[in-house]
GROMACS .gro file of C-alpha atoms in nm:
model
   68
    1MET     CA    1  -4.443  -6.276  -2.178
    2THR     CA    2  -4.202  -6.563  -2.242
    3THR     CA    3  -4.057  -6.784  -1.970
    4SER     CA    4  -3.709  -6.675  -2.032
    5LYS     CA    5  -3.787  -6.319  -2.002
    6ARG     CA    6  -3.970  -6.358  -1.681
    7HIS     CA    7  -3.679  -6.539  -1.555
    8THR     CA    8  -3.447  -6.267  -1.662
    9GLU     CA    9  -3.675  -6.000  -1.494
   10ARG     CA   10  -3.671  -6.215  -1.159
   11LYS     CA   11  -3.290  -6.234  -1.178
   12THR     CA   12  -3.258  -5.852  -1.202
   13VAL     CA   13  -3.507  -5.789  -0.915
   14TRP     CA   14  -3.322  -6.040  -0.708
   15GLU     CA   15  -2.980  -5.888  -0.791
   16HIS     CA   16  -3.121  -5.547  -0.724
   17LEU     CA   17  -3.258  -5.662  -0.388
   18GLN     CA   18  -2.916  -5.826  -0.296
   19PHE     CA   19  -2.740  -5.500  -0.378
   20ARG     CA   20  -2.977  -5.293  -0.163
   21LEU     CA   21  -2.913  -5.533   0.130
   22LEU     CA   22  -2.545  -5.546   0.068
   23PHE     CA   23  -2.545  -5.145   0.047
   24ILE     CA   24  -2.757  -5.113   0.381
   25THR     CA   25  -2.516  -5.339   0.547
   26VAL     CA   26  -2.191  -5.173   0.446
   27PHE     CA   27  -2.357  -4.829   0.489
   28VAL     CA   28  -2.437  -4.922   0.864
   29TRP     CA   29  -2.095  -5.051   0.898
   30PHE     CA   30  -1.938  -4.719   0.764
   31LEU     CA   31  -2.174  -4.513   0.965
   32GLY     CA   32  -2.061  -4.667   1.292
   33GLN     CA   33  -1.708  -4.624   1.199
   34ALA     CA   34  -1.767  -4.255   1.121
   35VAL     CA   35  -1.946  -4.212   1.451
   36ILE     CA   36  -1.672  -4.363   1.638
   37THR     CA   37  -1.415  -4.163   1.463
   38ARG     CA   38  -1.595  -3.846   1.529
   39VAL     CA   39  -1.652  -3.940   1.895
   40LYS     CA   40  -1.261  -3.998   1.921
   41LEU     CA   41  -1.211  -3.650   1.741
   42VAL     CA   42  -0.954  -3.790   1.504
   43ARG     CA   43  -1.106  -3.615   1.182
   44GLN     CA   44  -1.302  -3.287   1.221
   45HIS     CA   45  -1.276  -3.192   0.866
   46GLU     CA   46  -1.555  -3.422   0.722
   47LEU     CA   47  -1.901  -3.275   0.670
   48ASN     CA   48  -2.096  -3.515   0.874
   49CYS     CA   49  -2.113  -3.892   0.952
   50TRP     CA   50  -2.394  -3.953   0.735
   51GLN     CA   51  -2.226  -3.815   0.405
   52GLU     CA   52  -1.895  -3.990   0.485
   53ALA     CA   53  -2.068  -4.321   0.553
   54LYS     CA   54  -2.267  -4.278   0.228
   55ARG     CA   55  -1.958  -4.199   0.016
   56ALA     CA   56  -1.773  -4.485   0.160
   57ALA     CA   57  -2.060  -4.747   0.108
   58HIS     CA   58  -2.098  -4.619  -0.260
   59SER     CA   59  -1.739  -4.675  -0.311
   60VAL     CA   60  -1.705  -5.035  -0.182
   61ALA     CA   61  -2.059  -5.203  -0.252
   62PRO     CA   62  -2.031  -5.227  -0.629
   63TYR     CA   63  -1.729  -5.435  -0.630
   64ALA     CA   64  -1.918  -5.715  -0.455
   65PHE     CA   65  -2.109  -5.763  -0.788
   66MET     CA   66  -1.828  -5.740  -1.049
   67ARG     CA   67  -1.804  -6.022  -1.276
   68ILE     CA   68  -1.446  -6.135  -1.382
   0.00000   0.00000   0.00000
């Protein structure tokens, strides 16, 4: 295996790890927000807090890795 190929693989593994950490952080943030919203009884039509937080995290986290 060449040095450049190993460097590329490490980079992709590192980027994958960064994305997972960012996703977990954003997910926890949105889960807390969903629980607070549920306790306040503002929105009752959502399926559950877990799905709401997961959907919100999936919609926000990828934008952190966009390259312009």
